[in-house]
Amino acid sequence: LTLVRVDDARLAFSKLLAVYSDMTKPEPGIHPSAYVHESASVDASASVGPMTVIEAGVSVGPDAQIHAKVTLEQGVKIGPKSIIHSNVHIGRMCDVGADCMIQPGAVIGGDGFGFAPNSENTYQKVVHVGNVVLEDHVEIGANTTIDRGTLGSTIIRKGAKLDNLIQVAHNCDIGENTVIAAQTGIAGSTKIGKNCMIGGQVGIIGHLTIADGVKIAAQSGIGNSIEEEGMVGQGSPALPIRDFKKSYVHFRKLDQLADKVNALSKNLKPQENG
């Protein structure tokens, strides 16, 4: 029996799994059923799966994997060793860096939710002409949506990891090595710092700034910018976690406290004038 001792078993295990995964990667080449525009560039070491559509001006780098039924719109760039799983849609002019992974069903570069009200009480669509930039070593979970910028870019910075079913709105900026759990929604133009950890089902309103190293517990609501680096927040609206826990103790007893206050009020003697 062989025993291998390592300092970090989970990290070592993940590296072994990566080696195994490399053994099962598809062969280089373009499947006959894929459509590749004549102006697109696909490196000879890359693989393109069946029924994939690669439009004009697309660039696919060395050792990249484009799986079945992926759409890469005009001008998209896919960096070396990136893996794009089945049914992913990447909109025009979006950039995906090196060694990224996009899980099935994700949409990168759809229009943001922008509408201008008019005098007729209807809405004029605001066309979004920016793009999305995924820097190197980014992972995007299944069915996550990242909207393109109205103008400029929506940016997911180096090493960030986004879970499944996340909504990132137009012109957001997600910092390096930040991790975000499933079903979180981030409204437009919010900037999240590096090394943050955001739990599942968190809601963050638009045009906020979240400092580096902030941790937000699941189902919290963020309605104001967080300027304190490393703050751990919980609740809706989110509070520093110690304050939230102390407040929650009292919140659970509000009914009893109200009864006590009412009883004390009845027992108070009326104060005599003069």
XYZ file of C-alpha atoms in Angstrom:
274
model
C 0.000 0.000 0.000
C 1.429 3.374 -1.064
C 1.049 6.356 1.248
C 1.649 9.873 -0.013
C 1.942 12.576 2.634
C 1.213 16.187 1.686
C 0.752 19.400 3.637
C -2.678 20.138 2.118
C -4.660 17.037 1.166
C -7.506 18.917 -0.528
C -5.140 20.957 -2.681
C -3.141 17.884 -3.683
C -6.345 15.985 -4.487
C -7.546 18.802 -6.730
C -4.249 18.730 -8.647
C -4.589 14.977 -9.198
C -8.124 15.444 -10.507
C -6.848 18.085 -12.935
C -4.310 15.585 -14.301
C -7.080 13.032 -14.794
C -9.273 15.617 -16.517
C -6.473 16.453 -18.972
C -6.432 12.786 -20.003
C -10.046 13.051 -21.200
C -9.844 16.313 -23.161
C -11.012 16.272 -26.786
C -8.642 15.875 -29.703
C -7.551 19.037 -31.536
C -9.492 19.954 -34.626
C -12.813 21.316 -35.852
C -15.869 19.055 -35.991
C -17.362 18.840 -39.506
C -20.742 20.140 -38.312
C -19.268 23.322 -36.793
C -19.514 26.634 -38.646
C -16.315 28.688 -38.662
C -16.256 31.978 -40.555
C -13.425 32.286 -43.041
C -12.005 35.303 -41.196
C -11.911 33.530 -37.828
C -8.640 32.182 -36.429
C -8.642 28.826 -34.634
C -5.258 27.569 -33.423
C -4.326 24.128 -34.726
C -4.037 22.784 -31.163
C -7.559 23.938 -30.210
C -10.693 21.797 -30.437
C -14.128 22.889 -31.701
C -17.121 20.641 -31.007
C -20.188 19.788 -33.096
C -22.812 22.406 -34.024
C -20.672 25.260 -32.727
C -20.879 28.651 -34.456
C -17.763 30.819 -34.719
C -18.421 34.171 -36.375
C -16.236 36.671 -38.212
C -13.044 37.869 -36.578
C -13.107 35.382 -33.698
C -9.754 34.248 -32.296
C -9.371 30.907 -30.478
C -5.996 30.417 -28.808
C -3.709 27.399 -28.364
C -5.094 24.361 -26.518
C -8.499 25.996 -26.050
C -11.560 23.737 -25.952
C -14.819 24.903 -27.513
C -17.435 22.240 -26.815
C -20.692 21.455 -28.624
C -23.294 24.079 -29.569
C -21.278 27.076 -28.405
C -21.826 30.454 -30.075
C -18.908 32.864 -30.368
C -20.150 36.086 -31.920
C -18.193 38.536 -34.022
C -14.761 39.517 -32.709
C -14.710 37.291 -29.611
C -11.270 36.324 -28.287
C -10.645 33.064 -26.411
C -7.271 32.772 -24.677
C -4.934 29.776 -24.457
C -6.132 26.695 -22.539
C -9.580 28.137 -21.857
C -12.503 25.695 -21.815
C -15.931 26.761 -23.060
C -18.545 24.122 -22.271
C -21.657 23.268 -24.257
C -24.413 25.787 -24.968
C -22.420 28.813 -23.849
C -23.152 32.066 -25.685
C -20.423 34.716 -25.836
C -21.537 38.006 -27.354
C -19.740 40.179 -29.858
C -16.316 41.629 -29.042
C -16.047 39.970 -25.612
C -12.621 38.824 -24.384
C -11.896 35.616 -22.473
C -8.380 35.326 -21.059
C -6.063 32.362 -20.625
C -6.963 29.253 -18.624
C -10.569 30.283 -18.036
C -13.508 27.899 -17.712
C -17.115 28.711 -18.596
C -19.662 26.100 -17.556
C -22.687 25.043 -19.664
C -25.444 27.512 -20.444
C -23.643 30.674 -19.346
C -24.293 33.864 -21.312
C -21.398 36.294 -21.530
C -22.144 39.643 -23.122
C -25.910 39.836 -23.360
C -27.504 43.283 -23.235
C -27.894 44.874 -19.821
C -31.277 45.746 -18.334
C -31.428 49.307 -19.586
C -34.584 51.189 -20.580
C -35.272 54.921 -20.764
C -38.835 55.979 -19.776
C -40.519 58.400 -22.142
C -43.489 60.766 -22.107
C -45.862 58.023 -23.261
C -45.168 55.930 -20.156
C -43.391 53.331 -22.254
C -39.716 52.482 -22.414
C -37.002 53.057 -24.981
C -34.397 50.287 -24.978
C -30.856 51.423 -24.211
C -28.640 49.469 -26.573
C -25.458 48.257 -24.895
C -22.382 48.614 -27.100
C -19.636 47.741 -24.591
C -18.281 44.274 -23.903
C -17.309 41.802 -21.189
C -13.696 41.071 -20.253
C -12.801 37.901 -18.362
C -9.174 38.074 -17.279
C -6.955 34.994 -16.849
C -7.909 32.061 -14.590
C -11.561 33.089 -14.239
C -14.304 30.468 -13.798
C -17.964 31.130 -14.594
C -20.637 28.691 -13.378
C -23.511 27.137 -15.286
C -26.326 29.456 -16.402
C -24.608 32.525 -15.011
C -25.209 35.736 -16.962
C -22.754 38.612 -17.291
C -24.113 41.631 -19.154
C -21.996 43.750 -21.470
C -21.264 47.357 -20.585
C -23.504 50.120 -21.823
C -20.274 51.823 -22.834
C -16.941 50.366 -21.789
C -16.512 46.946 -20.213
C -17.954 44.698 -17.555
C -14.816 43.183 -16.015
C -14.244 39.942 -14.109
C -10.660 40.184 -12.924
C -7.910 37.610 -12.689
C -8.655 34.511 -10.626
C -12.271 35.368 -9.771
C -14.668 32.422 -9.402
C -18.414 32.760 -9.968
C -20.853 29.972 -9.100
C -23.981 28.925 -11.008
C -27.018 31.163 -11.594
C -25.364 34.509 -10.831
C -26.411 37.782 -12.456
C -23.709 40.409 -13.013
C -25.140 43.573 -14.543
C -23.606 46.039 -16.989
C -20.314 47.777 -16.163
C -19.662 45.888 -12.921
C -16.059 45.259 -11.899
C -15.369 42.085 -9.894
C -11.944 42.069 -8.229
C -9.094 39.580 -8.401
C -9.594 36.254 -6.610
C -13.079 37.156 -5.435
C -15.501 34.227 -5.091
C -19.279 34.559 -5.402
C -21.777 31.794 -4.581
C -24.933 30.859 -6.464
C -28.000 33.044 -7.044
C -26.312 36.296 -6.140
C -27.406 39.366 -8.094
C -25.188 42.413 -8.603
C -26.741 45.544 -10.097
C -25.041 47.791 -12.621
C -21.769 49.685 -12.158
C -20.967 48.155 -8.768
C -17.282 47.560 -8.038
C -16.266 44.673 -5.784
C -12.692 44.527 -4.477
C -10.194 41.694 -4.568
C -10.234 38.618 -2.319
C -13.872 39.088 -1.337
C -16.178 36.172 -0.468
C -19.885 36.586 -1.189
C -22.377 33.921 -0.106
C -25.382 32.634 -1.994
C -28.511 34.695 -2.717
C -26.889 38.002 -1.836
C -28.393 41.106 -3.426
C -26.170 44.121 -4.146
C -27.650 47.337 -5.518
C -25.994 49.378 -8.234
C -23.209 51.975 -8.168
C -21.660 50.704 -4.908
C -18.045 50.025 -3.960
C -17.136 46.996 -1.840
C -13.664 47.093 -0.254
C -11.028 44.368 -0.556
C -11.372 41.243 1.554
C -15.012 41.772 2.513
C -17.062 38.674 3.403
C -20.852 38.729 3.009
C -23.030 35.967 4.479
C -25.728 34.265 2.412
C -29.049 36.050 1.774
C -27.686 39.426 2.829
C -28.789 42.662 1.206
C -26.170 45.306 0.420
C -27.671 48.763 0.043
C -24.629 50.918 0.777
C -20.950 50.870 -0.086
C -18.633 49.000 2.289
C -15.423 50.947 2.869
C -13.911 48.824 5.650
C -11.490 46.259 4.265
C -12.062 42.744 5.571
C -15.479 43.477 7.073
C -17.690 40.434 7.640
C -21.321 41.370 7.009
C -24.690 39.691 7.429
C -28.358 40.621 7.248
C -30.559 42.878 5.182
C -29.486 45.595 5.244
C -26.116 44.049 6.001
C -24.391 44.908 9.285
C -21.021 43.890 10.704
C -21.667 40.307 11.705
C -21.207 40.851 15.480
C -23.739 43.695 15.416
C -26.134 41.573 13.374
C -25.968 38.659 15.821
C -26.511 40.921 18.846
C -29.424 42.638 17.130
C -30.930 39.308 16.113
C -31.031 38.145 19.740
C -33.209 41.161 20.566
C -35.240 40.826 17.377
C -36.334 37.316 18.360
C -37.633 38.714 21.662
C -39.444 41.762 20.269
C -42.887 40.314 20.988
C -42.076 39.657 24.660
C -40.413 43.065 24.982
C -43.505 44.751 23.543
C -45.719 42.949 26.084
C -43.461 44.100 28.931
C -43.479 47.714 27.722
C -47.279 47.688 27.454
C -47.627 46.221 30.948
C -45.249 48.799 32.402
C -47.162 51.612 30.678
C -50.429 50.510 32.264
C -48.880 50.412 35.724
C -47.358 53.873 35.554
C -49.214 56.429 37.685
C -50.342 59.560 35.822
C -47.977 62.404 36.559
C -49.657 65.258 38.446
C -49.443 68.709 36.926
C -47.589 71.329 38.925
